[in-house]
Coordinates of C-alpha atoms and ligand atoms in Angstrom, one line a residue:
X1 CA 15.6 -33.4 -0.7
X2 CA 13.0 -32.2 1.4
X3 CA 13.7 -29.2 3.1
X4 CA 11.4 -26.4 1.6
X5 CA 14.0 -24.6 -1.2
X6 CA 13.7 -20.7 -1.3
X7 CA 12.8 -19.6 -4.6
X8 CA 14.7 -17.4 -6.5
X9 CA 13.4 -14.7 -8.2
X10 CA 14.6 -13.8 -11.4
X11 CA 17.4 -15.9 -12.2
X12 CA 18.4 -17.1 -15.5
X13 CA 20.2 -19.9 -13.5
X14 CA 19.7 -23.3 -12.5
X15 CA 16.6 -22.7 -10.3
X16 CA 14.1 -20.8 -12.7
X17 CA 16.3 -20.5 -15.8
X18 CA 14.6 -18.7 -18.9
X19 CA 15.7 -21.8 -21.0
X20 CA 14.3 -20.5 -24.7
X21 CA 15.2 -17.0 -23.7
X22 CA 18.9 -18.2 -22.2
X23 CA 19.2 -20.2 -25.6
X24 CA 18.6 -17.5 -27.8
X25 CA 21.1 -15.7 -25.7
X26 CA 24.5 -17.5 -27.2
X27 CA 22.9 -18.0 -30.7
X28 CA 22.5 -14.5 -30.2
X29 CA 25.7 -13.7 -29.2
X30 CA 27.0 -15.6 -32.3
X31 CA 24.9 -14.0 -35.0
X32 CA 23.9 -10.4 -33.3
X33 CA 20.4 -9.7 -34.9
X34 CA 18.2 -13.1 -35.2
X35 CA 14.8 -12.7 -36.9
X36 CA 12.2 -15.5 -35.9
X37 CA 9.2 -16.4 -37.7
X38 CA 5.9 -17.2 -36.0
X39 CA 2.3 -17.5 -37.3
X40 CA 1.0 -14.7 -39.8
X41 CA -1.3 -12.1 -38.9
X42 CA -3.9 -14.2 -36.3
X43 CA -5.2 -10.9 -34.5
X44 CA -6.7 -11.1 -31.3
X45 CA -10.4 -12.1 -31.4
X46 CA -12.8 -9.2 -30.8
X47 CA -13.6 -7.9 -27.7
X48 CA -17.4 -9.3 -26.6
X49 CA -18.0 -8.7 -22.6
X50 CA -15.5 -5.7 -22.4
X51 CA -16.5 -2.7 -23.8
X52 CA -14.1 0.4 -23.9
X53 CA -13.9 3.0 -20.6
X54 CA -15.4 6.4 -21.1
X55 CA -14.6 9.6 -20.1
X56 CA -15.6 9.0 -15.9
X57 CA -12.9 6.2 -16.4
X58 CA -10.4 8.8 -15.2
X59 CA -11.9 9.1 -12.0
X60 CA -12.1 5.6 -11.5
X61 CA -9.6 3.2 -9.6
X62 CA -8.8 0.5 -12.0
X63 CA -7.4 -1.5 -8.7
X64 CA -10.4 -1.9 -7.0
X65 CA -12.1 -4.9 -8.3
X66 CA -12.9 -8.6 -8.5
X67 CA -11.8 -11.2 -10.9
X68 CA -14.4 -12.6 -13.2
X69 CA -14.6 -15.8 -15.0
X70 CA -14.7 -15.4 -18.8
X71 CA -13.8 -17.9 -21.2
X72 CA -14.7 -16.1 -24.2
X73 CA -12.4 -13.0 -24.0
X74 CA -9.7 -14.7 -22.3
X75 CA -7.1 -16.1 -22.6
X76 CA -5.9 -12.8 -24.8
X77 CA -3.3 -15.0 -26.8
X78 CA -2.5 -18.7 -26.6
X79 CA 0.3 -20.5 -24.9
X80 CA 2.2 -22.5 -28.3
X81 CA 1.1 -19.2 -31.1
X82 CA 3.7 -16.5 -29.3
X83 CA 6.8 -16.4 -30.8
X84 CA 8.8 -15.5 -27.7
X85 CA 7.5 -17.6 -25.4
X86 CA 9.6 -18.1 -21.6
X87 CA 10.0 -22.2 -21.1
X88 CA 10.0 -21.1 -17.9
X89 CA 6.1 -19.2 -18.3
X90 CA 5.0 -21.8 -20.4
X91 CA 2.6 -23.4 -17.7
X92 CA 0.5 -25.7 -20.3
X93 CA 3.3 -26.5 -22.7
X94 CA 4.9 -27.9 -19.7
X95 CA 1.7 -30.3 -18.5
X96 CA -0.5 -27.9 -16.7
X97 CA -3.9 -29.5 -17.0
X98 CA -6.0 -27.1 -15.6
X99 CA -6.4 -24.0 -17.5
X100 CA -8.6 -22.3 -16.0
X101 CA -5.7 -19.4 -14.7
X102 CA -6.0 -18.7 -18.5
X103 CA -9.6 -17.2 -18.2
X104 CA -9.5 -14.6 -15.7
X105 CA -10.9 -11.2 -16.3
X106 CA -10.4 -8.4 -14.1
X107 CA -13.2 -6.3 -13.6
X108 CA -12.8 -3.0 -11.3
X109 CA -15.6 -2.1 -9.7
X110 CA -16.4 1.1 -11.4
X111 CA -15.1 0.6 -14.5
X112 CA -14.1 -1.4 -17.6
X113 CA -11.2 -1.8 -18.5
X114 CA -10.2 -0.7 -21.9
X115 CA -9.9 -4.0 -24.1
X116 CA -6.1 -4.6 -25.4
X117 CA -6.1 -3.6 -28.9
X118 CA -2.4 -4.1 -30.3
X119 CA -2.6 -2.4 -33.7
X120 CA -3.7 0.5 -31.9
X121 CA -0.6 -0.1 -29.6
X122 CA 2.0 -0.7 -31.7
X123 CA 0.9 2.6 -33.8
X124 CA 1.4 4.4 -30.5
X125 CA 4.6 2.9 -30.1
X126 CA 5.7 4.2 -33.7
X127 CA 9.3 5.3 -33.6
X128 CA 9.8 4.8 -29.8
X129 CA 11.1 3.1 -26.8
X130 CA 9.2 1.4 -24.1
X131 CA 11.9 -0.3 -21.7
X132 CA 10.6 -2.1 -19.1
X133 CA 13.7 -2.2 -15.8
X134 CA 13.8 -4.3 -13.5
X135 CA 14.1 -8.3 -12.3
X136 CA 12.4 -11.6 -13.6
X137 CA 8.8 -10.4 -12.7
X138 CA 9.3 -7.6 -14.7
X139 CA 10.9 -9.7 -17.2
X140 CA 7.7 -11.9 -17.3
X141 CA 5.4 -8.7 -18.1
X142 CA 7.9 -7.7 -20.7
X143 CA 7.2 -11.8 -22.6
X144 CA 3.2 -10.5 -21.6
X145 CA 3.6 -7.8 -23.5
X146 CA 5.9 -9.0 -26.6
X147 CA 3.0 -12.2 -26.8
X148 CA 0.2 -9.5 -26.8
X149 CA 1.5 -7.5 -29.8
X150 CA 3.3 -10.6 -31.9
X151 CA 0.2 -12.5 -33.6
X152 CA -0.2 -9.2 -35.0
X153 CA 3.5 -8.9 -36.6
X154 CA 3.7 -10.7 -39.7
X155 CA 6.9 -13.2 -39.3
X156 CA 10.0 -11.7 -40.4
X157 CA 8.7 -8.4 -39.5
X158 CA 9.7 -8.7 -35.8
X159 CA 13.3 -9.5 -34.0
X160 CA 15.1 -9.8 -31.1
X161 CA 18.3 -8.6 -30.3
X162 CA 20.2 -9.6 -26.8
X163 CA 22.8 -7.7 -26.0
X164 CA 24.4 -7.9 -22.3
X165 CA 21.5 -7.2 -20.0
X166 CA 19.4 -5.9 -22.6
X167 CA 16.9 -7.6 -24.7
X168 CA 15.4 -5.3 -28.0
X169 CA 12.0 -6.7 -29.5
X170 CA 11.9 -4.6 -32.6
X171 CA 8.3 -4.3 -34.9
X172 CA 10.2 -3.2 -38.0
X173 CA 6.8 -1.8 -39.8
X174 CA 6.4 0.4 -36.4
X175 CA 10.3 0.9 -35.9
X176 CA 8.6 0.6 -32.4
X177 CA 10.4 -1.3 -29.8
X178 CA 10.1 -3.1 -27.0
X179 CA 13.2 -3.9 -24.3
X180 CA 13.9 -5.8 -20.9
X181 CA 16.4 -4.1 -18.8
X182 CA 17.8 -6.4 -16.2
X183 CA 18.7 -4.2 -12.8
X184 CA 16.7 -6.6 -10.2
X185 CA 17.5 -3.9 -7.8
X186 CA 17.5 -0.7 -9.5
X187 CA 20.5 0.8 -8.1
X188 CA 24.2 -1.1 -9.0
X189 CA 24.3 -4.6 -7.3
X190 CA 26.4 -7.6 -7.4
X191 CA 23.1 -9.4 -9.0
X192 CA 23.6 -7.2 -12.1
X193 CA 24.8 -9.6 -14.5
X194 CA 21.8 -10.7 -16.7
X195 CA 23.0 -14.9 -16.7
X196 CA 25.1 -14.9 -13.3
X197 CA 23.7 -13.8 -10.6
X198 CA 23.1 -16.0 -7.7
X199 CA 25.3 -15.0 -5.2
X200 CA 25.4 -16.0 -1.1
X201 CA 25.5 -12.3 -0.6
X202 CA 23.7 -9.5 -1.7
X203 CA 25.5 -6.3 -2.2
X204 CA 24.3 -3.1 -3.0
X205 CA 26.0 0.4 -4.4
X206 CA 23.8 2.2 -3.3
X207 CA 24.6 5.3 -4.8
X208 CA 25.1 4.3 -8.0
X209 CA 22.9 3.8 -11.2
X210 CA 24.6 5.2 -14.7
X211 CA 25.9 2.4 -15.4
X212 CA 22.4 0.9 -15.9
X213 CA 20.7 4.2 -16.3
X214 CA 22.0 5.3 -19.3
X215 CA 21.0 2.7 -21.3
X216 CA 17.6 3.5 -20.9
X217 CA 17.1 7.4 -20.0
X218 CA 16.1 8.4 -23.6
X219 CA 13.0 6.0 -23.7
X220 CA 9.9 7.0 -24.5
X221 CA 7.9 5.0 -22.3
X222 CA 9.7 3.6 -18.9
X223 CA 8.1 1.0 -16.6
X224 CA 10.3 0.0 -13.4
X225 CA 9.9 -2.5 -10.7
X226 CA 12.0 -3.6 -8.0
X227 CA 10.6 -5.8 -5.0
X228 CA 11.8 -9.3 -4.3
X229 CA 15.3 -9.1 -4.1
X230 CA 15.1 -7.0 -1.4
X231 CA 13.7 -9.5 0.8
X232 CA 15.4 -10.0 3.5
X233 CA 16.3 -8.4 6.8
X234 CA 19.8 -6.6 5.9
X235 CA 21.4 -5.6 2.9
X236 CA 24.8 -5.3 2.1
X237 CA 26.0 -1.7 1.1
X238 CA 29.2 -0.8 -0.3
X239 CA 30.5 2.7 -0.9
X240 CA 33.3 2.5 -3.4
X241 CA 33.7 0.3 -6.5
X242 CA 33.1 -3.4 -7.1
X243 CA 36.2 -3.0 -9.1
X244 CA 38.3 -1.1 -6.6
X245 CA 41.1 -3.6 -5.0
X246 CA 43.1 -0.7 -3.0
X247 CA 41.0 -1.3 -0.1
X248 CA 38.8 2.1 -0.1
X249 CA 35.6 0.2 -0.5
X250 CA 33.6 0.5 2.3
X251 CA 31.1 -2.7 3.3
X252 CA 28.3 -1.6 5.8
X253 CA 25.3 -4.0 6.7
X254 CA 21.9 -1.9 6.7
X255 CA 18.2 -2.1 7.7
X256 CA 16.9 -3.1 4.4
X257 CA 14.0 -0.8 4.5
X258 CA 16.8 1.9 4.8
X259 CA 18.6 0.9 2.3
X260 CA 15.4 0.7 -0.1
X261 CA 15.0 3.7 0.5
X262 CA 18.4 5.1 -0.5
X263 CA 18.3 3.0 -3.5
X264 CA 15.2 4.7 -4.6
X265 CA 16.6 8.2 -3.6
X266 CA 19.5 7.6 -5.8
X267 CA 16.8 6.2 -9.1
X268 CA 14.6 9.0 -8.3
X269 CA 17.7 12.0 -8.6
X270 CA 19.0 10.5 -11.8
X271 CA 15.0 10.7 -13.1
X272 CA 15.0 14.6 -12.5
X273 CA 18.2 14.9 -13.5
X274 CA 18.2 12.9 -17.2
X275 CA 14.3 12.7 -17.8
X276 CA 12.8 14.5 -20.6
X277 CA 9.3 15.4 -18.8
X278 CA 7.6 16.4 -22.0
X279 CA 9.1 13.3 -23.7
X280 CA 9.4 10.2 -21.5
X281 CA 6.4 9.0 -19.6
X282 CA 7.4 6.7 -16.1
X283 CA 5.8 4.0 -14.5
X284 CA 6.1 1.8 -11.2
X285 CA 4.7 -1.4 -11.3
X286 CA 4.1 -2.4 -7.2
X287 CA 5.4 -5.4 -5.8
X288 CA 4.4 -9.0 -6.9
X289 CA 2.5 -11.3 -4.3
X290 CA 4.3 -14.7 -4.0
X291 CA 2.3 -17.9 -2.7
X292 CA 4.6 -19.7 -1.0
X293 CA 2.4 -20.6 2.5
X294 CA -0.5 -21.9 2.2
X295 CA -1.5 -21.9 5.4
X296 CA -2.2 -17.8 4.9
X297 CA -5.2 -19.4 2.8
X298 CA -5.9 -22.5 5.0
X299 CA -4.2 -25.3 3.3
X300 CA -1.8 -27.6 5.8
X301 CA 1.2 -25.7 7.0
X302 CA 4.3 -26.9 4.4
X303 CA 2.0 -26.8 1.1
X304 CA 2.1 -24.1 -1.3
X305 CA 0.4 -22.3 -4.8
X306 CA 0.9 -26.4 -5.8
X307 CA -2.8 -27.7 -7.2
X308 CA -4.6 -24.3 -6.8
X309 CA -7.0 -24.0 -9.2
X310 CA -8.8 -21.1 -8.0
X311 CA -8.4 -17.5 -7.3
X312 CA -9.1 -16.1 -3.0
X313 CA -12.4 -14.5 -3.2
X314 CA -12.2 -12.9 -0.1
X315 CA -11.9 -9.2 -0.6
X316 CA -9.1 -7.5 0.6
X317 CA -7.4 -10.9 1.2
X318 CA -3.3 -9.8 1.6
X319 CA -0.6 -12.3 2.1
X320 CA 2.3 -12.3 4.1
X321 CA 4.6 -12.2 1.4
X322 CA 4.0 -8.5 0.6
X323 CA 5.3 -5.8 2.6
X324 CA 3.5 -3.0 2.8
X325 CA 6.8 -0.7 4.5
X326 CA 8.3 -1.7 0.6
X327 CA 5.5 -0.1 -0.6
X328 CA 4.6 2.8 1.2
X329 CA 8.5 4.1 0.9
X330 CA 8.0 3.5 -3.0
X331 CA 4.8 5.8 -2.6
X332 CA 6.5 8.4 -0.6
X333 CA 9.3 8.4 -3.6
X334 CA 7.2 9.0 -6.1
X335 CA 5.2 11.4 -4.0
X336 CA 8.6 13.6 -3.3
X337 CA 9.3 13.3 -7.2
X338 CA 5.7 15.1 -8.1
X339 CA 7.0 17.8 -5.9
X340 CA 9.8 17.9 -8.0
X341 CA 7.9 17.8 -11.6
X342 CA 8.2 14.9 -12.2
X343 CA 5.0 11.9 -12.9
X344 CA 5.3 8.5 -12.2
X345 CA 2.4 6.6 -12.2
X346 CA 2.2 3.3 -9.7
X347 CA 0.7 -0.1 -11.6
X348 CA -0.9 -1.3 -8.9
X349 CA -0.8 -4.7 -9.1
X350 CA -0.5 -6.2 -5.5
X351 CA -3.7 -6.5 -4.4
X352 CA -5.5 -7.5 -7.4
X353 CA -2.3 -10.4 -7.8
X354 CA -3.1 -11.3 -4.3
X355 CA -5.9 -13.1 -5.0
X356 CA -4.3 -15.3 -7.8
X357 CA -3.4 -18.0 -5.9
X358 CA -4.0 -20.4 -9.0
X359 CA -1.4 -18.3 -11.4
X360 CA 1.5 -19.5 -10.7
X361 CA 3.6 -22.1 -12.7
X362 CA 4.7 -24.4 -9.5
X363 CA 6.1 -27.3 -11.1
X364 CA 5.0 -26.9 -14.7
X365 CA 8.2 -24.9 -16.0
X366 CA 11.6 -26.1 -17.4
X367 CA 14.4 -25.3 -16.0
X368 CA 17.4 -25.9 -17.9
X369 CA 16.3 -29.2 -18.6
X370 CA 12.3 -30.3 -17.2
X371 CA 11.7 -31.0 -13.7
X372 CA 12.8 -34.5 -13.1
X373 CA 9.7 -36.8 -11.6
X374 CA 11.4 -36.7 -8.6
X375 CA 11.6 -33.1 -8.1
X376 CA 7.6 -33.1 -9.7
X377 CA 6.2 -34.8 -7.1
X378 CA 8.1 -32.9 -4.1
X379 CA 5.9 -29.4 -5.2
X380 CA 6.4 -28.4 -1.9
X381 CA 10.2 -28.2 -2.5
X382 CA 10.3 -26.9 -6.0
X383 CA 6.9 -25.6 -6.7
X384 CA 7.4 -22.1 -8.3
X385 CA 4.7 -19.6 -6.2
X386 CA 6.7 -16.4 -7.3
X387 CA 6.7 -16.2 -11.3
X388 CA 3.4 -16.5 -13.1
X389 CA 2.1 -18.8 -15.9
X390 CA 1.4 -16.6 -19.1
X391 CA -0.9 -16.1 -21.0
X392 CA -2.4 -15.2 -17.1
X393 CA -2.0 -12.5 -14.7
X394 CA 0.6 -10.2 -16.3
X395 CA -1.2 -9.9 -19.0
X396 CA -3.6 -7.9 -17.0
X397 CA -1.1 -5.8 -15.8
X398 CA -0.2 -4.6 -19.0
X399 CA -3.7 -4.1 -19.8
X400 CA -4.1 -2.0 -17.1
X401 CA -0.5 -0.2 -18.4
X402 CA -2.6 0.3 -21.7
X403 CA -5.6 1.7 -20.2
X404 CA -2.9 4.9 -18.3
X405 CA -0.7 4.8 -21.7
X406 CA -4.3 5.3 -23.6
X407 CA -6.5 6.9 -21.1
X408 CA -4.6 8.4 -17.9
X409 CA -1.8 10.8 -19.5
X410 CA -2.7 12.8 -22.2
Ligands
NAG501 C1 -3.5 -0.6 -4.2 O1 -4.8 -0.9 -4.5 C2 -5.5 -1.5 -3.4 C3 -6.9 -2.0 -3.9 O2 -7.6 -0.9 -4.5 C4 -5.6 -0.5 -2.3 O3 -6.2 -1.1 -1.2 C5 -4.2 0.0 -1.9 O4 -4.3 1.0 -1.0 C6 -3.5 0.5 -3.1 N1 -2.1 0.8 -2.8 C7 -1.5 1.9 -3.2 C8 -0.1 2.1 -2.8 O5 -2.0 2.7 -4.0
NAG502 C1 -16.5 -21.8 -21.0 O1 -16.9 -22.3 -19.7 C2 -18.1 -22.8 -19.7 C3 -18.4 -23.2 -18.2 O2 -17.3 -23.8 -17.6 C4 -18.2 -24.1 -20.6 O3 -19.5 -24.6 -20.5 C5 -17.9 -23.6 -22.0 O4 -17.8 -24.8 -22.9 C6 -16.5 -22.9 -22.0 N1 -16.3 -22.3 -23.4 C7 -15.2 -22.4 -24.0 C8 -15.1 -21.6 -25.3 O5 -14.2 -22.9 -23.5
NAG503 C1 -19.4 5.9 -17.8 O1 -18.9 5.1 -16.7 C2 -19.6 5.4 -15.5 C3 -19.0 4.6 -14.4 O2 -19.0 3.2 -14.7 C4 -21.1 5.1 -15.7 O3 -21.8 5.5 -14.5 C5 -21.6 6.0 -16.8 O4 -23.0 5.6 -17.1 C6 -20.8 5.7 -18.1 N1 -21.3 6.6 -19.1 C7 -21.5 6.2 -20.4 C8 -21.9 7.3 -21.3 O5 -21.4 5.1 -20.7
NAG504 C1 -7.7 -1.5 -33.0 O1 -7.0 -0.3 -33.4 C2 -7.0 -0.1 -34.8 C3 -6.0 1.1 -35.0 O2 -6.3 2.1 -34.1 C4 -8.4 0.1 -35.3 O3 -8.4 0.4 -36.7 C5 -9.2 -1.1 -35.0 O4 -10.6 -0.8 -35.3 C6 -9.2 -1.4 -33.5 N1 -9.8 -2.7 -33.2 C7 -10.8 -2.8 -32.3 C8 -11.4 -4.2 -32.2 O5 -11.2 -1.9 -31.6
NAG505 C1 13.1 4.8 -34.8 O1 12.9 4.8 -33.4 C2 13.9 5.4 -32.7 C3 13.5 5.3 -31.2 O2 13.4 3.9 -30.8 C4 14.1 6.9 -33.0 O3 15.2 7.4 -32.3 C5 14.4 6.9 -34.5 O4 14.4 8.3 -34.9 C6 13.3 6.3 -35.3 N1 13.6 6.2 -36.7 C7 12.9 6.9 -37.7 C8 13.4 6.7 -39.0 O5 12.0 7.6 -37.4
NAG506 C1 25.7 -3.7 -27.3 O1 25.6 -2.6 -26.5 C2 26.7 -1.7 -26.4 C3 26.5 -0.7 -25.4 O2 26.2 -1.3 -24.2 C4 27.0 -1.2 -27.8 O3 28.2 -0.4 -27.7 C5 27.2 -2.3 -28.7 O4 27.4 -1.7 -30.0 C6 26.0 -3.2 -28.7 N1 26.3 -4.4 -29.5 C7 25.4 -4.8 -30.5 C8 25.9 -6.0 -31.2 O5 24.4 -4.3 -30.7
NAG507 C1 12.3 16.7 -24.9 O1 11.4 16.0 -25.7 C2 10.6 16.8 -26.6 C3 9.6 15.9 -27.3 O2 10.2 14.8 -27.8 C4 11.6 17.5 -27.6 O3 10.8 18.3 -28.4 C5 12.6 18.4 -26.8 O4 13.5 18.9 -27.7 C6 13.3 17.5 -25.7 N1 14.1 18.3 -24.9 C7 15.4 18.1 -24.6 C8 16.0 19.1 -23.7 O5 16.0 17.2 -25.2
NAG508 C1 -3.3 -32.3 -5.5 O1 -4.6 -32.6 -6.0 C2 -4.8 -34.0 -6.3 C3 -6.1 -34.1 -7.0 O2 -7.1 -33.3 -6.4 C4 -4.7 -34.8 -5.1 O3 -4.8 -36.1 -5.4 C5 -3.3 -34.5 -4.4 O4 -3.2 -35.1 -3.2 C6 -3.1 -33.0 -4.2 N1 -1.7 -32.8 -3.8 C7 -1.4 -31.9 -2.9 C8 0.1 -31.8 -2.6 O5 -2.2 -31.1 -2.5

C-alpha cells in the first residue's frame, strides 16, 4: 500500500501494539499477580562525565541545552537486561543497527544534570505511589522508568500486576510502586479502554474524570500527559453518558483547542478538589515531538524519522508537529492552579525531543507479529516517528523528573 498511513499514538492494537506488554495482559488476567525474574543485581555503572547539580541548580533551566555525544555514561541500561521491556520500544532487539540514539546525553547549558541513581530512587519511593496518566508516550516513559530501577531489583523481588487500565510494578523490598494509567486524554473518552481503542471517531466527556481519577488521587507522586490524541481540528463532545440510551446525550463538534481546554478545566478542579497538597506532588510532562515530515529538516518531501542517525543541531529547531496553542493553554492551567494552591511542575520535554530526529523506532518494532519485508521496506508507510526507541530519549525525561523529585521540591 502506499499511501502515507497516520500513525497512531498509543494503541495496544494492530498498528503499534505493545506485544510483550499485551501478552502479559491475558496471562495476567488468568493468574492476577505474575512475578518475573530478570538478571540479579547488575547496578548501573558509575557516573564518570556527569557530576551531581549543586545548590545554583535551582536557578537553572534544565531545558535549555544541547545534546552531547557520550558513549561511556550512556546508554543508562541496555536493551535485552530490562525485564519489562515494550516489543514495540525495543529498537535493537528488533534489527536496529545503528545505535548510536542509545548514547545521547543531555547537557543544559548551565547545569548538570543530576546522574540517575536508582537505589537512591527506589528508597525515595519507600511506601508510595508514583502513577504516571496518560497515553502510549507516557506509557513509554513509564517502561523508561521501570528499566532504570529493575537491574537493581533482585528477580523475584519485583512484579507486575495488570488490572483494566492499570498496570502496578511493585519493588516488594521498597513496597514502592510504580503504575501506568491509561486516560490518552485525561478527561472520559471513548479511547478509554486500555486494548480497544481505535475508533473512527473521537469522543470526548468533557466534564467527566472520576471514573479514571479515583484510581489514582491518593498517589504520592503524579506525572500526567496528554497531547497527541488531540490532534486534529474538532473534537467530539458529549454531555450525558456513553451509557445513556434514552436519548439525553448531547453530541456537539468543538474547536479542539476549546475543548482542550475544558478537558483540562475539568483535570485541574478535581486536583484542588481530591489532592492532598502536603502529600501528593504533580507533574506535566509537555507534548512529545513527532517526525513524521522530513522535509521540516530537508530530506525529500514523503520521507520521514526512517534512517536518521543523527540528532538536528540547529538550536531552537521546532517541528511542525508541535503546537504551541496545546501548550500555552496547558501553561495557563497550571498557572490558574498556582493561584489556587496548588504546584504542578511542567517536564519540559518538547524542545529538547525536537532535536531527536534519530530516536524513533520507525520500522524496527513488532507489532503483533514483526513487520513483514514488505511493510520494512515501505518506511515511509509504516515507519514509527511518534514513539521512541528505549533505552533513548525518555530516559532523559525521567532523569530530568529525578533531578525536580530530588532537587526542585523540597
Ligand atoms: C520549554 O523549553 C524551551 C527551551 O528552553 C523554551 O524555549 C520554551 O519556552 C519552554 N516552554 C515552556 C512552556 O516552558
Ligand atoms: C565510543 O565512541 C568512540 C568514538 O565513536 C569510539 O572510538 C569508542 O570505541 C566508543 N566506546 C565505546 C565504549 O563504545
Ligand atoms: C554550581 O553551578 C554553577 C552553575 O553551573 C557554577 O557557576 C558554580 O561554580 C557551581 N558551584 C560549585 C560549588 O560547584
Ligand atoms: C546511590 O544512592 C545510594 C543510596 O542513597 C547511595 O548509597 C549510593 O552511594 C549512591 N550511588 C552513587 C553512585 O551515587
Ligand atoms: C505500602 O505502600 C502503600 C502506598 O503504595 C501504603 O499505603 C502502605 O501503607 C505501605 N505499607 C506499609 C506496610 O507501609
Ligand atoms: C482491579 O481493580 C478493581 C478496581 O478497579 C478492584 O476492585 C479489583 O480488586 C482489582 N482486581 C485485582 C485482581 O487486583
Ligand atoms: C495529607 O497528607 C499528609 C502527609 O501524608 C497527612 O499527614 C495528612 O493527614 C493528609 N491530609 C488529609 C486531609 O488526608
Ligand atoms: C537509507 O540509507 C541507506 C544507506 O545509507 C540508503 O541506501 C537508503 O537509500 C536510505 N533509504 C531512505 C528511504 O532514505
Amino acid at each position: 500500500m502506499g499511501k502515507r498511513q497516520q500513525m497512531v499514538p498509543g494503541t495496544w492494537g494492530v498498528k503499534c501494539s505493545f506485544h510483550s506488554l499485551a501478552a502479559l495482559l491475558v496471562t495476567a488476567l488468568v493468574i492476577g499477580v505474575i512475578y518475573l525474574t530478570g538478571e540479579s543485581g547488575r547496578l548501573i555503572e558509575e557516573p564518570t562525565t556527569v557530576k551531581d547539580n549543586n545548590e545554583s541548580t535551582s536557578q537553572c533551566n534544565l531545558f535549555s541545552g544541547k545534546w552531547v555525544f557520550d558513549n561511556t555514561s550512556y546508554p543508562l541500561y541496555k536493551d535485552h537486561e530490562c525485564t519489562f521491556m515494550s516489543d514495540q520500544l525495543a529498537c535493537e532487539k528488533f534489527g536496529r543497527k545503528d545505535l548510536s540514539y542509545q548514547n545521547w546525553r543531555w547537557q543544559p547549558h548551565q547545569c548538570d544534570l543530576p546522574r540517575f541513581n536508582a537505589t537512591a530512587f527506589l528508597e525515595r519511593l519507600r511506601d508510595k505511589r508514583l502513577v504516571f496518566v496518560g497515553d502510549s508516550l507516557n506509557r513509554g516513559q513509564w517502561v523508561s522508568m521501570v528499566c532504570l530501577v529493575d537491574s537493581s531489583i533482585p528477580p523475584k523481588r519485583k512484579s507486575l500486576h495488570f488490572n483494566g487500565s492499570l498496570i502496578t510494578f511493585k519493588a516488594k523490598d521498597y513496597n514502592a510502586s510504580i503504575e501506568f494509567y491509561w486516560a490518552p486524554l485525561l478527561v472520559d473518552s471513548n479511547s478509554d479502554d486500555p486494548t480497544n481503542h481505535r475508533l473512527p471517531d473521537r469522543i470526548v466527556r468533557v466534564q467527566a474524570i472520576e471514573k479514571h481519577a479515583w484510581h489514582w488521587t491518593d498517589a504520592d507522586i503524579l506525572v500526567f500527559d496528554s497531547y497527541l490524541w488531540w490532534r486534529r481540528p474538532k473534537m467530539k463532545v458529549l454531555w450525558g453518558s456513553f451509557e445513556s440510551s434514552d436519548g439525553i446525550s448531547i453530541y456537539k463538534e468543538v474547536e479542539m483547542l476549546r475543548v482542550y481546554e475544558m478537558a483540562l478545566k475539568t483535570w485541574s478542579d478535581w486536583l484542588e478538589i481530591h489532592v492532598n497538597r502536603t502529600k501528593t506532588k504533580l507533574f506535566f510532562v509537555s507534548m512529545s515531538p513527532t517526525h513524521e515530515r522530513g522535509e521540516e529538516w530537508g530530506k525529500a518531501k514523503g520521507q520521514n524519522c526512517y534512517n536518521e542517525t543523527e540528532a538536528i543541531s540547529k538550536e531552537g529547531y521546532w517541528g511542525t508537529g508541535s503546537d504551541p496553542k496545546m501548550m500555552r493553554i496547558v501553561e495557563a492551567a497550571i498557572d490558574e492552579l498556582k493561584t489556587r494552591g496548588l504546584t504542578v511542575e511542567m517536564i519540559n520535554i518538547t524542545q529538547l525531543s525536537e532535536y531527536r530526529k534519530d530516536g524513533h523506532p520507525s520500522i524496527y518494532r513488532k507489532q503483533w507479529e514483526p513487520l513483514t519485508e514488505e511493510q520494512s521496506s515501505n518506511p515511509s508507510s509504516y515507519a514509527d516517528c511518534i514513539h521512541w526507541c528505549l533505552p533513548g530519549v525518555p530516559d532523559v525525561w525521567n532523569e530530568l523528573l529525578y533531578a525536580y523529585i530530588f532537587h526542585y521540591s523540597s
